[in-house]
Structures are given as C-alpha cells and as structure tokens.
Coordinates of N, CA and C in Angstrom, one line a residue:
M269 N 42.3 16.0 9.8 CA 42.3 15.6 8.4 C 42.1 14.2 8.0
N270 N 43.2 13.2 9.1 CA 43.2 11.7 8.8 C 41.8 11.1 9.3
R271 N 41.1 11.9 10.4 CA 39.9 11.6 10.8 C 38.6 11.8 9.4
L272 N 38.3 12.6 8.6 CA 37.7 13.0 8.0 C 38.0 12.1 6.7
L273 N 39.0 11.9 6.4 CA 39.4 10.7 5.2 C 38.8 9.5 5.7
L274 N 39.2 9.1 7.2 CA 38.3 7.9 7.8 C 37.1 7.8 7.4
C275 N 36.2 8.5 8.0 CA 35.1 8.5 7.7 C 34.6 8.3 6.2
T276 N 35.0 9.2 5.3 CA 34.6 8.9 4.1 C 34.9 7.6 3.4
V277 N 36.1 7.0 3.8 CA 36.0 5.7 3.1 C 35.3 4.8 3.8
L278 N 35.2 4.9 5.2 CA 34.4 3.8 5.6 C 32.7 4.1 5.4
G279 N 32.5 5.2 5.3 CA 31.2 5.7 4.5 C 30.9 4.9 3.2
S280 N 31.8 5.6 2.8 CA 31.6 5.1 1.3 C 31.6 3.8 0.6
A281 N 32.6 3.0 2.1 CA 32.3 1.2 1.8 C 30.8 0.9 2.5
L282 N 30.3 1.6 3.1 CA 29.1 0.9 4.0 C 27.9 1.4 3.1
L283 N 28.0 2.1 2.3 CA 27.1 2.4 1.0 C 27.1 1.5 0.0
A284 N 28.2 1.0 -0.4 CA 28.3 0.3 -1.6 C 28.2 -1.3 -0.9
G285 N 28.2 -1.4 0.4 CA 27.8 -3.2 0.5 C 26.5 -3.2 0.7
C286 N 25.6 -1.7 1.3 CA 24.2 -1.7 1.1 C 23.4 -2.0 -0.2
S287 N 24.5 -1.3 -1.1 CA 23.3 -1.0 -2.3 C 23.7 -2.6 -3.2
S288 N 24.7 -3.2 -3.1 CA 25.1 -4.5 -3.4 C 24.0 -5.8 -2.9
M289 N 23.2 -5.2 -1.9 CA 22.2 -6.6 -1.2 C 20.9 -6.3 -2.3
H290 N 20.9 -5.4 -3.1 CA 19.9 -5.2 -4.0 C 20.1 -5.8 -5.5
H291 N 21.5 -6.0 -5.8 CA 21.6 -6.4 -7.2 C 20.8 -7.7 -7.3
D292 N 20.4 -8.6 -6.8 CA 19.8 -10.0 -7.1 C 18.7 -9.5 -7.9
D293 N 18.1 -8.6 -7.2 CA 16.7 -8.6 -7.6 C 16.2 -7.7 -8.5
K294 N 15.5 -8.5 -9.5 CA 15.8 -8.0 -10.9 C 14.0 -8.6 -11.5
E295 N 13.6 -7.6 -12.2 CA 12.1 -8.3 -12.4 C 12.2 -7.7 -14.3
V296 N 12.0 -8.8 -14.8 CA 11.4 -8.6 -16.2 C 10.4 -9.4 -17.1
T297 N 9.8 -8.3 -18.0 CA 8.7 -8.4 -18.5 C 8.8 -9.7 -19.5
I298 N 7.8 -10.6 -19.4 CA 8.2 -11.4 -20.5 C 6.8 -11.9 -21.0
A299 N 6.9 -12.7 -21.8 CA 5.5 -13.0 -23.0 C 5.2 -14.5 -22.2
P300 N 4.1 -14.5 -22.2 CA 3.3 -16.3 -21.7 C 4.0 -17.2 -22.6
A301 N 4.6 -17.3 -23.8 CA 5.2 -18.0 -24.3 C 6.7 -18.5 -23.8
D302 N 7.0 -17.4 -22.9 CA 8.6 -17.6 -22.5 C 8.9 -18.0 -21.0
A303 N 7.6 -18.0 -20.5 CA 7.3 -18.7 -19.2 C 7.7 -20.3 -19.1
P304 N 7.9 -20.9 -18.4 CA 7.9 -22.5 -18.3 C 6.6 -23.0 -18.5
P305 N 6.8 -24.1 -19.3 CA 5.5 -25.0 -19.2 C 4.7 -25.6 -18.1
A306 N 5.9 -25.7 -16.9 CA 5.2 -25.9 -15.8 C 4.2 -24.6 -15.4
V307 N 4.4 -24.0 -15.3 CA 4.6 -22.8 -14.7 C 3.2 -22.2 -15.5
M308 N 2.6 -22.1 -16.9 CA 1.4 -22.0 -17.5 C 0.5 -22.6 -17.1
A309 N 1.0 -24.2 -17.1 CA -0.1 -25.3 -17.0 C -0.4 -25.2 -15.9
A310 N 0.1 -24.6 -14.4 CA -0.5 -24.6 -13.5 C -1.3 -23.7 -13.1
F311 N -1.1 -22.6 -13.9 CA -1.8 -21.2 -14.0 C -3.3 -21.9 -14.4
A312 N -2.7 -22.3 -15.8 CA -4.2 -22.9 -16.3 C -5.2 -24.0 -15.7
K313 N -4.4 -24.4 -14.7 CA -5.2 -25.7 -13.8 C -5.7 -24.9 -12.9
A314 N -5.3 -24.0 -12.1 CA -5.7 -23.3 -11.4 C -6.7 -22.1 -11.8
Y315 N -6.4 -21.7 -12.4 CA -7.4 -20.1 -13.0 C -8.2 -20.7 -14.6
P316 N -8.7 -21.4 -14.5 CA -9.3 -21.9 -16.1 C -10.0 -20.4 -16.5
G317 N -9.6 -20.5 -18.1 CA -10.6 -18.8 -18.5 C -10.1 -17.7 -18.0
A318 N -8.8 -17.8 -17.5 CA -8.2 -16.3 -16.7 C -7.9 -15.7 -17.8
K319 N -7.8 -14.4 -18.2 CA -6.8 -13.8 -19.2 C -5.7 -13.2 -18.4
I320 N -4.3 -13.9 -19.1 CA -3.2 -13.2 -18.4 C -2.9 -11.6 -19.3
T321 N -2.7 -10.6 -17.9 CA -2.4 -9.2 -18.7 C -1.1 -9.2 -18.5
K322 N 0.0 -9.9 -17.6 CA 1.2 -9.4 -17.8 C 1.9 -10.4 -16.8
I323 N 3.2 -10.9 -17.4 CA 4.1 -12.1 -16.4 C 5.6 -11.3 -16.2
E324 N 5.8 -11.3 -15.1 CA 7.4 -10.6 -14.8 C 7.9 -12.0 -14.3
K325 N 9.1 -11.9 -14.8 CA 10.3 -13.1 -14.2 C 11.1 -12.2 -13.3
E326 N 10.9 -13.1 -12.1 CA 11.9 -12.2 -10.9 C 12.9 -13.0 -10.5
L327 N 14.0 -12.6 -10.0 CA 15.3 -13.3 -9.7 C 15.1 -12.5 -8.5
D328 N 15.2 -13.6 -7.2 CA 15.1 -12.8 -6.0 C 16.3 -13.8 -4.9
N329 N 17.5 -13.3 -4.9 CA 18.5 -13.9 -4.0 C 18.8 -15.3 -4.5
G330 N 18.8 -15.6 -5.9 CA 19.0 -16.6 -6.5 C 17.9 -17.5 -6.7
D331 N 16.4 -17.6 -6.5 CA 15.5 -18.1 -6.9 C 14.5 -17.3 -7.7
T332 N 14.2 -17.8 -8.9 CA 13.5 -17.3 -10.1 C 12.1 -17.6 -9.8
H333 N 11.1 -16.5 -9.7 CA 9.9 -16.5 -9.4 C 8.9 -15.8 -10.8
Y334 N 7.9 -16.3 -10.9 CA 7.0 -15.6 -12.0 C 5.9 -15.0 -11.6
E335 N 5.6 -13.8 -11.4 CA 4.5 -12.8 -11.0 C 4.0 -13.3 -12.1
I336 N 2.6 -13.3 -11.8 CA 1.5 -13.4 -13.0 C 0.3 -12.8 -12.8
K337 N -0.2 -11.6 -13.6 CA -1.2 -11.0 -13.4 C -2.4 -11.0 -14.5
F338 N -3.6 -11.2 -14.1 CA -4.3 -11.3 -14.5 C -5.4 -10.9 -14.2
S339 N -6.9 -11.4 -15.1 CA -8.3 -10.8 -14.8 C -9.0 -12.2 -15.0
D340 N -10.0 -12.2 -14.2 CA -10.9 -13.4 -14.3 C -12.2 -12.9 -13.9
N341 N -13.3 -13.1 -14.7 CA -14.3 -12.4 -14.1 C -14.6 -11.1 -14.1
G342 N -13.6 -10.6 -14.8 CA -13.7 -8.6 -15.1 C -13.0 -8.4 -13.5
K343 N -12.3 -9.4 -12.6 CA -11.6 -9.1 -11.5 C -10.0 -9.1 -11.6
S344 N -9.2 -8.4 -11.4 CA -7.9 -8.1 -11.6 C -7.1 -8.8 -10.5
S345 N -5.9 -9.7 -10.6 CA -5.3 -10.1 -9.3 C -4.2 -10.4 -9.6
E346 N -3.2 -11.3 -9.0 CA -2.1 -11.3 -9.4 C -1.6 -12.7 -8.7
I347 N -0.9 -13.6 -8.8 CA -0.3 -14.8 -8.6 C 1.3 -15.0 -8.6
E348 N 2.1 -15.6 -7.8 CA 3.6 -15.9 -7.8 C 3.6 -17.3 -8.0
M349 N 4.6 -17.6 -9.2 CA 4.6 -19.2 -9.0 C 6.9 -19.4 -9.0
D350 N 7.0 -20.6 -8.4 CA 8.2 -20.5 -8.5 C 8.1 -21.4 -10.2
A351 N 9.5 -21.6 -10.8 CA 9.8 -22.3 -11.8 C 9.0 -23.5 -12.3
N352 N 8.8 -24.3 -10.8 CA 8.0 -25.5 -11.3 C 6.1 -25.1 -11.0
G353 N 6.1 -24.2 -11.2 CA 4.2 -24.1 -11.0 C 3.9 -23.8 -9.7
K354 N 4.7 -23.9 -8.5 CA 4.0 -24.1 -7.5 C 3.9 -22.8 -7.0
I355 N 2.7 -22.4 -6.4 CA 2.3 -21.3 -5.8 C 3.0 -20.6 -4.7
V356 N 3.7 -19.8 -4.8 CA 4.8 -19.1 -3.8 C 3.8 -18.1 -2.6
E357 N 3.0 -17.4 -3.9 CA 2.4 -16.2 -3.2 C 1.3 -16.0 -4.1
D358 N -0.3 -15.9 -3.2 CA -1.4 -15.7 -3.8 C -2.1 -14.3 -3.1

C-alpha cells in the first residue's frame, strides 16, 4: 500500500514538472498595427510589396518573437523576427 502511494505521488510530481516546461510557450495572433515598429520596418525592408496574411506573437522561454506569414508574388512564406526586427528564422 505504501509503495503504491509513493509511486502515485512521484508519478504526479513528474507529470506536473513536465507539463510546466511548456507554460512559457504561448502564441497569440495580433494585428500588424500591434507589432513593434522595428519588426514592421524590418519586414517592409526585407520583403517590399509582400502582403502579410498573419502575425503571431510568440513567447518562448522568456523571449518574444514575431512569426509573420505572408504572400509575395503569389508564393506563401513565413519569417520569424525578434522584437528588434532581427531575423531569427526564415
């Protein structure tokens, strides 16, 4: 009986610890007007004439990134920038 109780408590603690590892990861869709000016300026410079279809603000381990989905000359693509407009991933 004590062994079962111990296994239950330890298993619960392990699951709680693992689930808390992803609480920092959050994505929220925002309007282009709500993105930092540095992000929008860097995007416009890198992709002049591209049409933004969606922007997601992501909080990942304390860092804020902006994933911009867009179409350029009929081709869909996406890019990820930090809050200063530096390309993190394209």
